[in-house]
mmCIF file of C-alpha atoms in Angstrom:
data_model
loop_
_atom_site.group_PDB
_atom_site.id
_atom_site.type_symbol
_atom_site.label_atom_id
_atom_site.label_comp_id
_atom_site.label_asym_id
_atom_site.label_seq_id
_atom_site.Cartn_x
_atom_site.Cartn_y
_atom_site.Cartn_z
ATOM 1 C CA UNK S 1 -0.340 0.321 0.150
ATOM 2 C CA UNK S 2 1.352 3.840 -0.539
ATOM 3 C CA UNK S 3 0.768 6.616 1.626
ATOM 4 C CA UNK S 4 1.008 10.656 0.564
ATOM 5 C CA UNK S 5 3.668 11.917 2.939
ATOM 6 C CA UNK S 6 5.190 15.349 2.831
ATOM 7 C CA UNK S 7 8.402 14.743 5.160
ATOM 8 C CA UNK S 8 11.124 16.104 5.309
ATOM 9 C CA UNK S 9 13.844 13.440 5.050
ATOM 10 C CA UNK S 10 17.924 14.187 4.932
ATOM 11 C CA UNK S 11 19.953 11.732 2.263
ATOM 12 C CA UNK S 12 23.437 10.696 2.049
ATOM 13 C CA UNK S 13 25.356 9.300 -0.641
ATOM 14 C CA UNK S 14 24.936 10.356 -4.448
ATOM 15 C CA UNK S 15 22.537 12.847 -3.046
ATOM 16 C CA UNK S 16 23.238 14.401 0.094
ATOM 17 C CA UNK S 17 21.256 17.430 2.284
ATOM 18 C CA UNK S 18 17.107 17.553 3.290
ATOM 19 C CA UNK S 19 14.583 16.500 0.511
ATOM 20 C CA UNK S 20 10.961 16.018 0.678
ATOM 21 C CA UNK S 21 9.671 12.425 1.043
ATOM 22 C CA UNK S 22 5.919 13.112 -0.797
ATOM 23 C CA UNK S 23 5.194 9.369 -0.616
ATOM 24 C CA UNK S 24 6.510 6.029 0.719
ATOM 25 C CA UNK S 25 5.694 2.255 0.999
ATOM 26 C CA UNK S 26 7.130 -0.802 2.388
ATOM 27 C CA UNK S 27 9.606 -0.786 -0.528
ATOM 28 C CA UNK S 28 10.703 2.590 -0.952
ATOM 29 C CA UNK S 29 9.900 6.293 -1.674
ATOM 30 C CA UNK S 30 9.821 9.182 -3.857
ATOM 31 C CA UNK S 31 11.600 11.408 -3.364
ATOM 32 C CA UNK S 32 11.803 15.713 -4.303
ATOM 33 C CA UNK S 33 15.548 16.977 -4.912
ATOM 34 C CA UNK S 34 16.793 19.651 -6.943
ATOM 35 C CA UNK S 35 19.523 18.302 -8.843
ATOM 36 C CA UNK S 36 19.389 14.699 -11.341
ATOM 37 C CA UNK S 37 20.700 11.469 -9.824
ATOM 38 C CA UNK S 38 21.167 8.868 -12.227
ATOM 39 C CA UNK S 39 19.487 5.564 -11.730
ATOM 40 C CA UNK S 40 21.346 2.798 -9.636
ATOM 41 C CA UNK S 41 22.825 5.366 -7.388
ATOM 42 C CA UNK S 42 23.246 4.286 -3.674
ATOM 43 C CA UNK S 43 21.871 6.667 -1.375
ATOM 44 C CA UNK S 44 21.229 6.463 2.633
ATOM 45 C CA UNK S 45 17.342 7.907 3.559
ATOM 46 C CA UNK S 46 17.182 8.959 7.238
ATOM 47 C CA UNK S 47 14.545 10.667 9.175
ATOM 48 C CA UNK S 48 13.888 10.630 13.318
ATOM 49 C CA UNK S 49 12.890 6.809 13.835
ATOM 50 C CA UNK S 50 14.089 5.683 10.795
ATOM 51 C CA UNK S 51 17.078 4.918 7.888
ATOM 52 C CA UNK S 52 17.527 2.351 5.054
ATOM 53 C CA UNK S 53 20.023 2.547 2.402
ATOM 54 C CA UNK S 54 18.222 2.791 -0.995
ATOM 55 C CA UNK S 55 18.870 2.598 -4.612
ATOM 56 C CA UNK S 56 17.670 5.066 -7.191
ATOM 57 C CA UNK S 57 14.894 3.244 -9.742
ATOM 58 C CA UNK S 58 14.014 6.284 -11.784
ATOM 59 C CA UNK S 59 14.722 9.939 -11.187
ATOM 60 C CA UNK S 60 12.633 12.030 -13.326
ATOM 61 C CA UNK S 61 12.287 15.822 -14.784
ATOM 62 C CA UNK S 62 9.903 17.985 -13.331
ATOM 63 C CA UNK S 63 9.246 21.672 -13.839
ATOM 64 C CA UNK S 64 11.360 23.037 -10.711
ATOM 65 C CA UNK S 65 12.623 19.953 -9.431
ATOM 66 C CA UNK S 66 13.307 16.410 -9.794
ATOM 67 C CA UNK S 67 11.539 13.211 -8.374
ATOM 68 C CA UNK S 68 13.882 10.193 -7.380
ATOM 69 C CA UNK S 69 11.663 6.622 -6.853
ATOM 70 C CA UNK S 70 13.842 4.778 -4.780
ATOM 71 C CA UNK S 71 14.130 1.263 -3.457
ATOM 72 C CA UNK S 72 14.891 0.179 0.230
ATOM 73 C CA UNK S 73 18.132 -2.337 0.467
ATOM 74 C CA UNK S 74 19.144 -4.950 2.750
ATOM 75 C CA UNK S 75 15.881 -6.007 3.451
ATOM 76 C CA UNK S 76 14.445 -2.955 4.686
ATOM 77 C CA UNK S 77 10.511 -2.685 4.524
ATOM 78 C CA UNK S 78 8.986 0.326 5.810
ATOM 79 C CA UNK S 79 5.971 -0.401 8.549
ATOM 80 C CA UNK S 80 3.940 2.095 9.916
ATOM 81 C CA UNK S 81 3.558 0.923 13.790
ATOM 82 C CA UNK S 82 7.524 1.313 14.282
ATOM 83 C CA UNK S 83 7.293 5.135 12.196
ATOM 84 C CA UNK S 84 5.664 7.311 10.952
ATOM 85 C CA UNK S 85 6.060 10.707 8.888
ATOM 86 C CA UNK S 86 4.535 13.854 11.045
ATOM 87 C CA UNK S 87 2.382 14.740 7.771
ATOM 88 C CA UNK S 88 0.620 11.869 6.231
ATOM 89 C CA UNK S 89 -2.681 11.392 3.573
ATOM 90 C CA UNK S 90 -3.607 8.185 4.259
ATOM 91 C CA UNK S 91 -6.521 7.019 1.689
ATOM 92 C CA UNK S 92 -9.125 5.553 2.805
ATOM 93 C CA UNK S 93 -8.939 1.180 2.954
ATOM 94 C CA UNK S 94 -10.925 -0.452 0.090
ATOM 95 C CA UNK S 95 -13.773 -2.285 0.457
#
């Protein structure tokens, strides 16, 4: 299941700095960054209560930034009961 978030996280590795996490799933996340990052590059996503190594799966140019899709590595899976960003939109559950 995909959750929509607006939360600042830190990146280290092929890209570094504070970026906006736009959505999050157990397997990965989408991040808004200022500079393009090559697919395949390795990053570390760091937030209060959550840390994961990740690989860039795609980088898409947008009007004012880039959207990175990252896949968590090392069998890390995000779990909502372990860490949840402050600003969340949780889609309604399907019947």
